[in-house]
Amino acid sequence: MMRLDKFLKVSRLIKRRTLAKEVCDQGRVLINGRTAKAGSTVAIGDQITIRFGHKQVKVRVDSLADSPRKQDAGSMYTLLEETALEDPEEAGTPL
Protein backbone atom coordinates (compact mmCIF):
# COMPACT_ATOMS: atom_id res chain seq x y z
CA MET A 1 0.00 0.00 0.00
CA MET A 2 1.15 3.53 -0.78
CA ARG A 3 -0.33 7.01 -0.46
CA LEU A 4 -1.82 8.31 -3.71
CA ASP A 5 0.21 11.54 -3.79
CA LYS A 6 3.46 9.60 -3.29
CA PHE A 7 2.54 7.09 -6.03
CA LEU A 8 1.81 9.89 -8.50
CA LYS A 9 5.23 11.43 -7.74
CA VAL A 10 7.44 8.30 -7.75
CA SER A 11 5.73 6.95 -10.90
CA ARG A 12 6.40 10.35 -12.51
CA LEU A 13 2.76 10.80 -13.54
CA ILE A 14 3.02 14.16 -11.72
CA LYS A 15 6.40 15.80 -11.18
CA ARG A 16 6.10 17.05 -7.58
CA ARG A 17 4.31 15.62 -4.56
CA THR A 18 2.90 19.02 -3.58
CA LEU A 19 1.37 19.35 -7.05
CA ALA A 20 -0.01 15.80 -6.77
CA LYS A 21 -1.63 16.76 -3.46
CA GLU A 22 -3.21 19.88 -5.00
CA VAL A 23 -4.61 17.89 -7.95
CA CYS A 24 -6.11 15.34 -5.54
CA ASP A 25 -7.59 18.06 -3.31
CA GLN A 26 -9.28 19.60 -6.38
CA GLY A 27 -11.14 16.33 -7.00
CA ARG A 28 -9.35 15.63 -10.29
CA VAL A 29 -8.14 12.12 -9.38
CA LEU A 30 -10.24 8.95 -9.12
CA ILE A 31 -9.26 5.53 -7.81
CA ASN A 32 -11.49 2.77 -9.20
CA GLY A 33 -14.13 5.35 -10.15
CA ARG A 34 -14.26 7.12 -6.77
CA THR A 35 -12.90 10.57 -5.98
CA ALA A 36 -9.66 10.18 -4.05
CA LYS A 37 -7.81 12.35 -1.54
CA ALA A 38 -4.02 12.69 -1.44
CA GLY A 39 -3.85 10.32 1.54
CA SER A 40 -5.91 7.57 -0.10
CA THR A 41 -4.09 4.27 -0.39
CA VAL A 42 -3.16 2.78 -3.74
CA ALA A 43 -2.81 -0.98 -4.25
CA ILE A 44 -1.63 -3.09 -7.17
CA GLY A 45 -4.46 -3.52 -9.67
CA ASP A 46 -6.17 -0.20 -8.86
CA GLN A 47 -7.24 2.02 -11.77
CA ILE A 48 -6.34 5.69 -11.39
CA THR A 49 -7.95 8.39 -13.54
CA ILE A 50 -6.28 11.83 -13.58
CA ARG A 51 -7.71 14.91 -15.28
CA PHE A 52 -4.99 17.29 -16.43
CA GLY A 53 -5.75 20.58 -18.21
CA HIS A 54 -7.06 19.34 -21.56
CA LYS A 55 -6.64 15.58 -21.22
CA GLN A 56 -7.68 12.71 -19.03
CA VAL A 57 -5.38 9.75 -18.35
CA LYS A 58 -6.40 6.35 -16.99
CA VAL A 59 -3.70 3.97 -15.71
CA ARG A 60 -3.58 0.61 -13.91
CA VAL A 61 -1.16 0.23 -10.99
CA ASP A 62 1.27 -2.63 -11.73
CA SER A 63 3.82 -2.24 -8.94
CA LEU A 64 4.64 -0.13 -5.91
CA ALA A 65 8.19 1.05 -5.15
CA ASP A 66 9.28 3.71 -2.65
CA SER A 67 12.08 5.14 -4.79
CA PRO A 68 12.38 3.59 -8.25
CA ARG A 69 15.09 4.67 -10.67
CA LYS A 70 13.96 7.11 -13.33
CA GLN A 71 13.97 4.47 -16.09
CA ASP A 72 11.91 2.07 -13.92
CA ALA A 73 9.19 4.58 -12.98
CA GLY A 74 7.17 3.93 -16.15
CA SER A 75 6.91 0.23 -15.32
CA MET A 76 4.89 1.02 -12.18
CA TYR A 77 1.74 1.49 -14.26
CA THR A 78 0.10 0.59 -17.57
CA LEU A 79 -1.55 3.35 -19.61
CA LEU A 80 -5.11 2.21 -20.29
CA GLU A 81 -6.63 5.30 -21.90
CA GLU A 82 -5.72 8.87 -22.78
CA THR A 83 -8.59 11.15 -23.78
CA ALA A 84 -8.45 14.73 -25.02
CA LEU A 85 -10.91 17.09 -23.33
CA GLU A 86 -11.48 19.70 -26.01
CA ASP A 87 -14.24 21.77 -24.43
CA PRO A 88 -12.63 24.27 -22.00
CA GLU A 89 -15.71 24.23 -19.74
CA GLU A 90 -15.60 20.42 -19.58
CA ALA A 91 -11.92 20.57 -18.56
CA GLY A 92 -12.74 22.91 -15.67
CA THR A 93 -15.51 20.90 -14.06
CA PRO A 94 -14.72 18.34 -11.36
CA LEU A 95 -15.10 14.65 -12.18
Tab-separated table of N, CA and C in Angstrom, residues 36-74:
chain	number	residue	atom	x	y	z
A	36	ALA	N	-10.675	10.567	-5.026
A	36	ALA	CA	-9.657	10.179	-4.054
A	36	ALA	C	-8.952	11.401	-3.478
A	37	LYS	N	-8.610	11.320	-2.209
A	37	LYS	CA	-7.809	12.354	-1.537
A	37	LYS	C	-6.338	11.976	-1.657
A	38	ALA	N	-5.457	12.924	-1.353
A	38	ALA	CA	-4.021	12.686	-1.444
A	38	ALA	C	-3.579	11.539	-0.540
A	39	GLY	N	-4.229	11.362	0.605
A	39	GLY	CA	-3.853	10.319	1.545
A	39	GLY	C	-4.492	8.964	1.286
A	40	SER	N	-5.296	8.860	0.227
A	40	SER	CA	-5.910	7.575	-0.102
A	40	SER	C	-4.825	6.557	-0.426
A	41	THR	N	-5.096	5.290	-0.111
A	41	THR	CA	-4.093	4.270	-0.389
A	41	THR	C	-4.302	3.674	-1.778
A	42	VAL	N	-3.172	3.365	-2.407
A	42	VAL	CA	-3.157	2.778	-3.743
A	42	VAL	C	-2.619	1.357	-3.606
A	43	ALA	N	-3.264	0.406	-4.258
A	43	ALA	CA	-2.812	-0.984	-4.247
A	43	ALA	C	-2.615	-1.462	-5.682
A	44	ILE	N	-1.853	-2.514	-5.843
A	44	ILE	CA	-1.626	-3.088	-7.169
A	44	ILE	C	-2.969	-3.531	-7.744
A	45	GLY	N	-3.209	-3.176	-8.999
A	45	GLY	CA	-4.461	-3.517	-9.668
A	45	GLY	C	-5.474	-2.382	-9.688
A	46	ASP	N	-5.262	-1.344	-8.869
A	46	ASP	CA	-6.170	-0.196	-8.861
A	46	ASP	C	-6.093	0.557	-10.184
A	47	GLN	N	-7.217	1.155	-10.585
A	47	GLN	CA	-7.243	2.024	-11.765
A	47	GLN	C	-7.321	3.464	-11.281
A	48	ILE	N	-6.394	4.280	-11.777
A	48	ILE	CA	-6.337	5.691	-11.394
A	48	ILE	C	-6.661	6.528	-12.622
A	49	THR	N	-7.588	7.459	-12.474
A	49	THR	CA	-7.946	8.392	-13.537
A	49	THR	C	-7.552	9.791	-13.084
A	50	ILE	N	-6.758	10.477	-13.912
A	50	ILE	CA	-6.283	11.827	-13.583
A	50	ILE	C	-6.728	12.772	-14.684
A	51	ARG	N	-7.333	13.899	-14.299
A	51	ARG	CA	-7.706	14.907	-15.280
A	51	ARG	C	-6.698	16.048	-15.219
A	52	PHE	N	-5.913	16.174	-16.279
A	52	PHE	CA	-4.989	17.287	-16.427
A	52	PHE	C	-5.742	18.393	-17.155
A	53	GLY	N	-5.090	19.462	-17.555
A	53	GLY	CA	-5.752	20.581	-18.208
A	53	GLY	C	-6.714	20.187	-19.314
A	54	HIS	N	-6.204	19.666	-20.415
A	54	HIS	CA	-7.059	19.343	-21.561
A	54	HIS	C	-7.024	17.864	-21.913
A	55	LYS	N	-6.601	17.022	-20.964
A	55	LYS	CA	-6.636	15.582	-21.219
A	55	LYS	C	-6.929	14.822	-19.943
A	56	GLN	N	-7.381	13.605	-20.140
A	56	GLN	CA	-7.676	12.708	-19.025
A	56	GLN	C	-6.898	11.428	-19.271
A	57	VAL	N	-6.219	10.940	-18.238
A	57	VAL	CA	-5.380	9.754	-18.354
A	57	VAL	C	-5.881	8.697	-17.374
A	58	LYS	N	-6.002	7.457	-17.859
A	58	LYS	CA	-6.397	6.346	-16.994
A	58	LYS	C	-5.271	5.317	-17.017
A	59	VAL	N	-4.788	4.944	-15.823
A	59	VAL	CA	-3.702	3.969	-15.707
A	59	VAL	C	-4.090	2.872	-14.720
A	60	ARG	N	-3.431	1.707	-14.859
A	60	ARG	CA	-3.584	0.613	-13.905
A	60	ARG	C	-2.273	0.471	-13.142
A	61	VAL	N	-2.348	0.367	-11.827
A	61	VAL	CA	-1.160	0.234	-10.985
A	61	VAL	C	-0.619	-1.185	-11.119
A	62	ASP	N	0.648	-1.319	-11.556
A	62	ASP	CA	1.267	-2.635	-11.731
A	62	ASP	C	2.244	-2.984	-10.615
A	63	SER	N	2.879	-1.971	-10.029
A	63	SER	CA	3.818	-2.242	-8.938
A	63	SER	C	3.935	-1.005	-8.061
A	64	LEU	N	4.422	-1.214	-6.846
A	64	LEU	CA	4.638	-0.126	-5.909
A	64	LEU	C	6.103	-0.169	-5.476
A	65	ALA	N	6.794	0.960	-5.575
A	65	ALA	CA	8.191	1.046	-5.151
A	65	ALA	C	8.398	2.413	-4.518
A	66	ASP	N	9.092	2.450	-3.369
A	66	ASP	CA	9.281	3.714	-2.653
A	66	ASP	C	10.152	4.706	-3.414
A	67	SER	N	11.200	4.225	-4.059
A	67	SER	CA	12.076	5.143	-4.789
A	67	SER	C	12.687	4.438	-6.003
A	68	PRO	N	11.871	4.263	-7.055
A	68	PRO	CA	12.381	3.591	-8.255
A	68	PRO	C	13.336	4.491	-9.026
A	69	ARG	N	14.219	3.879	-9.798
A	69	ARG	CA	15.093	4.666	-10.668
A	69	ARG	C	14.234	5.286	-11.764
A	70	LYS	N	14.734	6.359	-12.335
A	70	LYS	CA	13.963	7.107	-13.332
A	70	LYS	C	13.488	6.196	-14.472
A	71	GLN	N	14.351	5.327	-14.960
A	71	GLN	CA	13.972	4.471	-16.085
A	71	GLN	C	12.982	3.371	-15.688
A	72	ASP	N	12.854	3.095	-14.376
A	72	ASP	CA	11.915	2.069	-13.918
A	72	ASP	C	10.546	2.638	-13.543
A	73	ALA	N	10.436	3.961	-13.439
A	73	ALA	CA	9.191	4.585	-12.977
A	73	ALA	C	8.019	4.259	-13.906
A	74	GLY	N	8.243	4.215	-15.194
A	74	GLY	CA	7.174	3.931	-16.148
A	74	GLY	C	6.620	2.525	-16.046
